Amino acid sequence: LDSMRVSIARRNFLKVVCGFFDMSILNKVTVNELDRLASWSARYTTILRHAAPLTSILYNEFKGYRNHNVSLTPSAICKSAIIIWRCLLCLLEFDPQSYSRSLSSFSYQPPAYQIGFDASLTGIGVGVTCLASKQLVAVTSFQFPFDLESNSKYQNTVEFIAVVTGLWVLYKKGIKDCAVELKGDSQTALKWGETERFKGILNLGSVITFILLGTHCNLWVSSSIHIA
């Protein structure tokens, strides 16, 4: 309590360290082993915000397997996720002040800025507003330099790219250390931003950028407004 930081309980921390470091990613692993790592990842991203993009990677690795005793060879992206988790655990141990979570972050803080966004499969539009002054800070839009071929499976991802663009605008304006509010018509993108619980790996690039911007600038989503 003296440091006003929250970390993983020592016994649980050592259990997670043992689990991630004991698994050989050069050999086949069982679905049960991967499931255990994914469960830890989902649980402890509450403390280690940097690890949020890794959970969906681990769960996606054994998606569709019903028999948890089956062995499989981890994919390259799964191996990378495990290695990054090992690095984050080391950083939490050696630099807890930077990688643990502040006690104050668990309490609700009213948003200082609102990110309004909309997106289609061809481009996005974003507006950032200061809630105190009700003044528009910035407006931006762009067309994607790639063709998604009208495939609707990408819709949630492009909506979230718009959210990430809003955070990037705040970063470029030098705004940090505050909560933000999201306003848009995509319930999935709103939920991803507010809970930082992500599904699938189609959105992986945008999720990584979202977490990097959020942790670097100490920005987070505290509320959202859904436009029906």
Short mmCIF file of C-alpha atoms in Angstrom, two decimals, residues 84-202:
data_model
loop_
_atom_site.label_atom_id
_atom_site.label_comp_id
_atom_site.label_asym_id
_atom_site.label_seq_id
_atom_site.Cartn_x
_atom_site.Cartn_y
_atom_site.Cartn_z
CA ILE A 84 6.68 -11.60 -24.80
CA TRP A 85 4.82 -12.84 -21.72
CA ARG A 86 8.13 -14.09 -20.30
CA CYS A 87 9.67 -10.66 -20.91
CA LEU A 88 6.73 -8.87 -19.27
CA LEU A 89 6.96 -11.10 -16.19
CA CYS A 90 10.66 -10.23 -15.89
CA LEU A 91 9.88 -6.53 -16.26
CA LEU A 92 7.16 -6.77 -13.60
CA GLU A 93 9.66 -8.37 -11.23
CA PHE A 94 12.53 -5.95 -11.86
CA ASP A 95 10.56 -2.73 -12.45
CA PRO A 96 7.25 -3.06 -10.58
CA GLN A 97 6.80 0.71 -10.39
CA SER A 98 6.49 0.91 -14.18
CA TYR A 99 4.70 -2.34 -14.97
CA SER A 100 2.33 -2.88 -12.04
CA ARG A 101 -0.99 -1.01 -11.92
CA SER A 102 -1.71 2.08 -9.84
CA LEU A 103 -4.34 1.73 -7.15
CA SER A 104 -6.12 4.86 -8.38
CA SER A 105 -6.66 3.33 -11.83
CA PHE A 106 -9.30 0.98 -10.41
CA SER A 107 -11.61 3.88 -9.55
CA TYR A 108 -13.78 5.59 -12.18
CA GLN A 109 -12.40 8.82 -13.57
CA PRO A 110 -14.56 11.08 -15.73
CA PRO A 111 -13.36 11.42 -19.33
CA ALA A 112 -11.57 14.60 -20.39
CA TYR A 113 -11.93 14.03 -24.15
CA GLN A 114 -14.41 12.31 -26.42
CA ILE A 115 -13.44 10.36 -29.53
CA GLY A 116 -16.28 10.23 -32.04
CA PHE A 117 -15.68 7.76 -34.84
CA ASP A 118 -17.21 5.99 -37.79
CA ALA A 119 -15.79 3.62 -40.36
CA SER A 120 -16.58 1.67 -43.47
CA LEU A 121 -14.60 -0.94 -45.35
CA THR A 122 -13.02 1.82 -47.43
CA GLY A 123 -12.04 4.41 -44.81
CA ILE A 124 -12.62 6.11 -41.45
CA GLY A 125 -13.57 9.45 -39.93
CA VAL A 126 -12.66 10.67 -36.43
CA GLY A 127 -13.45 13.76 -34.36
CA VAL A 128 -11.88 14.56 -30.97
CA THR A 129 -13.68 16.90 -28.56
CA CYS A 130 -12.58 18.45 -25.26
CA LEU A 131 -15.51 17.73 -22.92
CA ALA A 132 -14.73 20.58 -20.51
CA SER A 133 -14.84 23.33 -23.16
CA LYS A 134 -17.07 21.47 -25.64
CA GLN A 135 -14.55 22.50 -28.30
CA LEU A 136 -13.56 20.31 -31.24
CA VAL A 137 -9.85 19.57 -30.91
CA ALA A 138 -9.27 17.80 -34.22
CA VAL A 139 -11.01 16.11 -37.13
CA THR A 140 -9.39 13.62 -39.46
CA SER A 141 -10.33 11.05 -42.07
CA PHE A 142 -8.60 8.87 -44.61
CA GLN A 143 -9.22 6.15 -47.17
CA PHE A 144 -7.55 2.78 -46.64
CA PRO A 145 -4.62 2.04 -48.99
CA PHE A 146 -5.79 -1.57 -49.25
CA ASP A 147 -8.85 -3.33 -50.62
CA LEU A 148 -10.96 -5.33 -48.15
CA GLU A 149 -13.16 -6.56 -51.03
CA SER A 150 -16.39 -5.63 -49.20
CA ASN A 151 -15.77 -8.48 -46.74
CA SER A 152 -17.89 -7.71 -43.67
CA LYS A 153 -15.68 -9.77 -41.34
CA TYR A 154 -13.33 -6.77 -41.24
CA GLN A 155 -15.99 -4.26 -40.13
CA ASN A 156 -15.27 -4.46 -36.39
CA THR A 157 -11.55 -4.14 -37.07
CA VAL A 158 -11.88 -1.00 -39.22
CA GLU A 159 -14.13 0.55 -36.58
CA PHE A 160 -11.45 -0.12 -33.99
CA ILE A 161 -8.79 1.36 -36.28
CA ALA A 162 -10.84 4.55 -36.05
CA VAL A 163 -10.68 4.37 -32.24
CA VAL A 164 -6.91 3.91 -32.40
CA THR A 165 -6.65 6.89 -34.76
CA GLY A 166 -8.46 8.97 -32.12
CA LEU A 167 -5.85 7.99 -29.53
CA TRP A 168 -3.09 8.81 -32.02
CA VAL A 169 -4.60 12.29 -32.46
CA LEU A 170 -4.48 12.83 -28.68
CA TYR A 171 -0.86 11.67 -28.67
CA LYS A 172 0.09 14.07 -31.49
CA LYS A 173 -1.60 16.90 -29.57
CA GLY A 174 0.54 16.11 -26.53
CA ILE A 175 -2.47 15.03 -24.47
CA LYS A 176 -1.80 12.33 -21.87
CA ASP A 177 -2.64 11.11 -18.37
CA CYS A 178 -6.43 11.23 -18.76
CA ALA A 179 -9.51 9.15 -19.46
CA VAL A 180 -11.41 9.36 -22.75
CA GLU A 181 -14.93 8.61 -23.90
CA LEU A 182 -15.80 6.77 -27.10
CA LYS A 183 -18.83 7.61 -29.23
CA GLY A 184 -19.76 5.47 -32.20
CA ASP A 185 -22.18 2.96 -33.72
CA SER A 186 -20.02 -0.16 -33.32
CA GLN A 187 -20.85 -1.91 -30.06
CA THR A 188 -17.91 -4.28 -30.53
CA ALA A 189 -15.36 -1.49 -30.98
CA LEU A 190 -16.82 0.36 -27.97
CA LYS A 191 -16.59 -2.78 -25.86
CA TRP A 192 -13.02 -3.54 -26.95
CA GLY A 193 -11.93 -0.03 -26.08
CA GLU A 194 -13.67 0.13 -22.71
CA THR A 195 -12.85 -3.38 -21.43
CA GLU A 196 -9.55 -3.98 -23.27
CA ARG A 197 -10.74 -7.55 -23.80
CA PHE A 198 -10.25 -8.46 -27.44
CA LYS A 199 -11.38 -11.39 -29.58
CA GLY A 200 -9.82 -12.86 -32.70
CA ILE A 201 -6.58 -11.88 -34.38
CA LEU A 202 -7.86 -9.96 -37.41
#
